[in-house]
Short mmCIF file of the C-alpha atoms (twelve columns), coordinates in Angstrom:
data_MODEL
# 
_entry.id   MODEL 
# 
loop_
_atom_site.group_PDB 
_atom_site.id 
_atom_site.type_symbol 
_atom_site.label_atom_id 
_atom_site.label_alt_id 
_atom_site.label_comp_id 
_atom_site.label_asym_id 
_atom_site.label_seq_id 
_atom_site.Cartn_x 
_atom_site.Cartn_y 
_atom_site.Cartn_z 
_atom_site.pdbx_PDB_model_num 
ATOM 1   C CA . MET A 1   0.000   0.000  0.000   1 
ATOM 2   C CA . LYS A 2   1.358   3.423  -1.015  1 
ATOM 3   C CA . THR A 3   -0.094  6.820  -0.112  1 
ATOM 4   C CA . LEU A 4   0.591   9.949  -2.138  1 
ATOM 5   C CA . TYR A 5   -0.188  13.518 -1.129  1 
ATOM 6   C CA . LEU A 6   0.133   16.245 -3.754  1 
ATOM 7   C CA . VAL A 7   0.319   19.734 -2.263  1 
ATOM 8   C CA . ARG A 8   0.136   22.799 -4.453  1 
ATOM 9   C CA . HIS A 9   2.340   25.585 -3.135  1 
ATOM 10  C CA . ALA A 10  0.681   28.311 -1.068  1 
ATOM 11  C CA . LYS A 11  -0.213  31.738 -2.510  1 
ATOM 12  C CA . SER A 12  2.811   33.509 -3.949  1 
ATOM 13  C CA . ASP A 13  3.816   37.153 -4.039  1 
ATOM 14  C CA . TRP A 14  3.635   38.829 -7.440  1 
ATOM 15  C CA . GLY A 15  4.796   42.220 -6.110  1 
ATOM 16  C CA . ASN A 16  8.323   42.101 -7.515  1 
ATOM 17  C CA . GLU A 17  8.148   41.961 -11.310 1 
ATOM 18  C CA . VAL A 18  11.935  41.625 -11.583 1 
ATOM 19  C CA . LEU A 19  12.028  38.204 -9.921  1 
ATOM 20  C CA . LYS A 20  12.160  35.110 -12.076 1 
ATOM 21  C CA . ASP A 21  9.151   32.803 -11.666 1 
ATOM 22  C CA . ILE A 22  11.200  30.204 -9.801  1 
ATOM 23  C CA . ASP A 23  12.265  32.843 -7.232  1 
ATOM 24  C CA . ARG A 24  8.797   34.142 -6.282  1 
ATOM 25  C CA . PRO A 25  8.242   33.877 -2.497  1 
ATOM 26  C CA . LEU A 26  5.005   33.324 -0.609  1 
ATOM 27  C CA . ASN A 27  2.856   36.317 0.240   1 
ATOM 28  C CA . ASN A 28  1.384   36.901 3.723   1 
ATOM 29  C CA . ARG A 29  -1.748  34.896 2.937   1 
ATOM 30  C CA . GLY A 30  0.444   32.082 1.598   1 
ATOM 31  C CA . TYR A 31  2.391   31.837 4.849   1 
ATOM 32  C CA . SER A 32  -0.813  31.892 6.874   1 
ATOM 33  C CA . ASP A 33  -2.538  29.279 4.704   1 
ATOM 34  C CA . ALA A 34  0.497   26.980 4.797   1 
ATOM 35  C CA . TYR A 35  0.634   27.076 8.594   1 
ATOM 36  C CA . ILE A 36  -3.113  26.464 8.920   1 
ATOM 37  C CA . GLN A 37  -3.119  23.608 6.392   1 
ATOM 38  C CA . SER A 38  -0.017  21.981 7.890   1 
ATOM 39  C CA . VAL A 39  -1.539  21.936 11.376  1 
ATOM 40  C CA . LYS A 40  -4.792  20.470 10.071  1 
ATOM 41  C CA . PHE A 41  -2.899  17.880 8.020   1 
ATOM 42  C CA . SER A 42  -0.712  16.904 10.992  1 
ATOM 43  C CA . THR A 43  -3.755  15.981 13.068  1 
ATOM 44  C CA . ASP A 44  -5.833  14.293 10.353  1 
ATOM 45  C CA . GLN A 45  -3.476  12.381 8.033   1 
ATOM 46  C CA . LYS A 46  -0.565  9.936  7.918   1 
ATOM 47  C CA . HIS A 47  2.767   11.683 8.202   1 
ATOM 48  C CA . PRO A 48  5.054   11.286 5.194   1 
ATOM 49  C CA . ASP A 49  8.118   9.064  5.064   1 
ATOM 50  C CA . LEU A 50  9.498   11.393 2.389   1 
ATOM 51  C CA . ILE A 51  8.835   14.997 1.369   1 
ATOM 52  C CA . VAL A 52  9.793   16.038 -2.164  1 
ATOM 53  C CA . SER A 53  9.574   19.602 -3.455  1 
ATOM 54  C CA . SER A 54  9.933   21.593 -6.612  1 
ATOM 55  C CA . PRO A 55  12.981  23.869 -6.447  1 
ATOM 56  C CA . ALA A 56  10.742  26.963 -6.741  1 
ATOM 57  C CA . VAL A 57  10.998  29.169 -3.643  1 
ATOM 58  C CA . ARG A 58  7.219   29.190 -3.092  1 
ATOM 59  C CA . ALA A 59  6.986   25.375 -3.225  1 
ATOM 60  C CA . PHE A 60  10.064  24.746 -1.087  1 
ATOM 61  C CA . THR A 61  8.906   27.306 1.500   1 
ATOM 62  C CA . THR A 62  5.490   25.621 1.677   1 
ATOM 63  C CA . ALA A 63  7.213   22.243 2.082   1 
ATOM 64  C CA . GLY A 64  9.408   23.678 4.850   1 
ATOM 65  C CA . ILE A 65  6.402   24.946 6.794   1 
ATOM 66  C CA . PHE A 66  4.761   21.519 6.563   1 
ATOM 67  C CA . ALA A 67  8.027   19.798 7.523   1 
ATOM 68  C CA . ARG A 68  8.378   21.884 10.683  1 
ATOM 69  C CA . THR A 69  4.782   21.205 11.695  1 
ATOM 70  C CA . LEU A 70  5.157   17.477 10.971  1 
ATOM 71  C CA . LYS A 71  8.510   17.364 12.795  1 
ATOM 72  C CA . TYR A 72  10.172  16.233 9.585   1 
ATOM 73  C CA . LYS A 73  13.775  17.423 9.259   1 
ATOM 74  C CA . GLU A 74  13.847  20.237 6.702   1 
ATOM 75  C CA . ASP A 75  17.278  19.214 5.469   1 
ATOM 76  C CA . LYS A 76  15.742  15.864 4.448   1 
ATOM 77  C CA . ILE A 77  13.358  17.510 1.948   1 
ATOM 78  C CA . LEU A 78  14.351  16.213 -1.471  1 
ATOM 79  C CA . ILE A 79  14.445  18.826 -4.240  1 
ATOM 80  C CA . SER A 80  13.300  17.492 -7.613  1 
ATOM 81  C CA . GLN A 81  13.830  19.522 -10.767 1 
ATOM 82  C CA . GLY A 82  11.299  17.208 -12.432 1 
ATOM 83  C CA . ILE A 83  8.426   18.846 -10.577 1 
ATOM 84  C CA . TYR A 84  8.943   22.464 -11.650 1 
ATOM 85  C CA . GLU A 85  7.052   23.503 -14.809 1 
ATOM 86  C CA . SER A 86  6.475   19.863 -15.687 1 
ATOM 87  C CA . SER A 87  3.784   17.919 -17.461 1 
ATOM 88  C CA . SER A 88  1.661   15.435 -15.576 1 
ATOM 89  C CA . SER A 89  3.560   12.540 -17.168 1 
ATOM 90  C CA . THR A 90  6.908   13.905 -15.910 1 
ATOM 91  C CA . ILE A 91  5.428   14.365 -12.421 1 
ATOM 92  C CA . ILE A 92  4.001   10.833 -12.445 1 
ATOM 93  C CA . ASN A 93  7.325   9.382  -13.624 1 
ATOM 94  C CA . THR A 94  9.124   11.311 -10.864 1 
ATOM 95  C CA . ILE A 95  6.737   9.834  -8.282  1 
ATOM 96  C CA . ALA A 96  7.074   6.349  -9.808  1 
ATOM 97  C CA . ALA A 97  10.857  6.564  -9.313  1 
ATOM 98  C CA . THR A 98  10.437  6.860  -5.527  1 
ATOM 99  C CA . ASN A 99  12.251  4.279  -3.414  1 
ATOM 100 C CA . ASP A 100 9.834   1.501  -2.447  1 
ATOM 101 C CA . ALA A 101 10.876  1.762  1.214   1 
ATOM 102 C CA . VAL A 102 8.737   4.946  1.226   1 
ATOM 103 C CA . SER A 103 5.100   4.158  2.020   1 
ATOM 104 C CA . THR A 104 3.775   7.698  2.347   1 
ATOM 105 C CA . LEU A 105 5.035   10.366 -0.034  1 
ATOM 106 C CA . MET A 106 4.245   14.089 0.070   1 
ATOM 107 C CA . VAL A 107 5.104   16.152 -3.017  1 
ATOM 108 C CA . PHE A 108 5.003   19.968 -3.241  1 
ATOM 109 C CA . GLY A 109 4.638   21.645 -6.599  1 
ATOM 110 C CA . HIS A 110 2.548   23.452 -9.160  1 
ATOM 111 C CA . ASN A 111 -0.474  23.538 -11.398 1 
ATOM 112 C CA . PRO A 112 -1.546  22.650 -13.987 1 
ATOM 113 C CA . GLY A 113 0.677   19.563 -13.718 1 
ATOM 114 C CA . PHE A 114 -0.462  18.567 -10.239 1 
ATOM 115 C CA . THR A 115 -4.170  18.709 -11.040 1 
ATOM 116 C CA . GLU A 116 -3.608  16.787 -14.261 1 
ATOM 117 C CA . ALA A 117 -1.465  14.165 -12.473 1 
ATOM 118 C CA . PHE A 118 -4.150  13.699 -9.814  1 
ATOM 119 C CA . ASP A 119 -6.833  13.294 -12.481 1 
ATOM 120 C CA . GLU A 120 -4.705  10.719 -14.309 1 
ATOM 121 C CA . LEU A 121 -3.801  8.728  -11.188 1 
ATOM 122 C CA . SER A 122 -7.100  8.730  -9.318  1 
ATOM 123 C CA . ASP A 123 -10.615 7.528  -9.957  1 
ATOM 124 C CA . SER A 124 -11.818 11.070 -9.299  1 
ATOM 125 C CA . TYR A 125 -11.754 14.241 -11.350 1 
ATOM 126 C CA . ILE A 126 -11.051 17.708 -10.028 1 
ATOM 127 C CA . ASP A 127 -10.912 20.907 -12.020 1 
ATOM 128 C CA . ASN A 128 -8.199  22.642 -9.999  1 
ATOM 129 C CA . ILE A 129 -6.084  22.117 -6.894  1 
ATOM 130 C CA . PRO A 130 -6.181  25.552 -5.242  1 
ATOM 131 C CA . THR A 131 -3.120  27.181 -3.717  1 
ATOM 132 C CA . CYS A 132 -2.097  25.224 -0.618  1 
ATOM 133 C CA . GLY A 133 -4.636  22.558 -1.562  1 
ATOM 134 C CA . ILE A 134 -3.861  18.959 -0.686  1 
ATOM 135 C CA . VAL A 135 -5.101  15.868 -2.498  1 
ATOM 136 C CA . GLY A 136 -4.348  12.314 -1.477  1 
ATOM 137 C CA . ILE A 137 -4.447  8.972  -3.245  1 
ATOM 138 C CA . THR A 138 -3.906  5.524  -1.773  1 
ATOM 139 C CA . PHE A 139 -2.648  2.890  -4.182  1 
ATOM 140 C CA . ASN A 140 -2.993  -0.824 -3.546  1 
ATOM 141 C CA . VAL A 141 0.528   -1.521 -4.856  1 
ATOM 142 C CA . LYS A 142 3.873   -2.652 -3.459  1 
ATOM 143 C CA . SER A 143 6.048   -0.526 -5.727  1 
ATOM 144 C CA . TRP A 144 5.743   3.097  -6.787  1 
ATOM 145 C CA . THR A 145 6.437   2.009  -10.364 1 
ATOM 146 C CA . GLU A 146 3.052   0.273  -10.365 1 
ATOM 147 C CA . ILE A 147 1.157   3.572  -10.077 1 
ATOM 148 C CA . ILE A 148 1.664   4.070  -13.801 1 
ATOM 149 C CA . ASP A 149 -0.469  0.982  -14.429 1 
ATOM 150 C CA . THR A 150 -3.272  1.774  -11.975 1 
ATOM 151 C CA . LYS A 151 -5.640  3.312  -14.533 1 
# 
């Protein structure tokens, strides 16, 4: 059994037009939402064995807030280039490459790829994962590579 949580980064700050997209930080609402969501998640859901994040500042910051709340060592967050500005198939292949010792995986990243990956991997359909939204899927598989064949 494998459990996947996809977390879209919290609301980002668009105030500095000079920053590259990858360098955009969270805005005040983003910080607040990330703390609120992380506390709720920590009391309601299984804690992850591994946290993986896009290298984008807004995604990594969101992952760091969750890590602190979940008492997961921030220096153990794995940065994956394959999550930033990626298609759903690249995101799914990145997830499928996860070590099978990991039972519960939490991945922080971006739309539209995350919503599309969720729709492809689950039996449900959603139109949009909102900022700091969390979706979870449990797979009845032994290996992460098997998630590609679940549909």
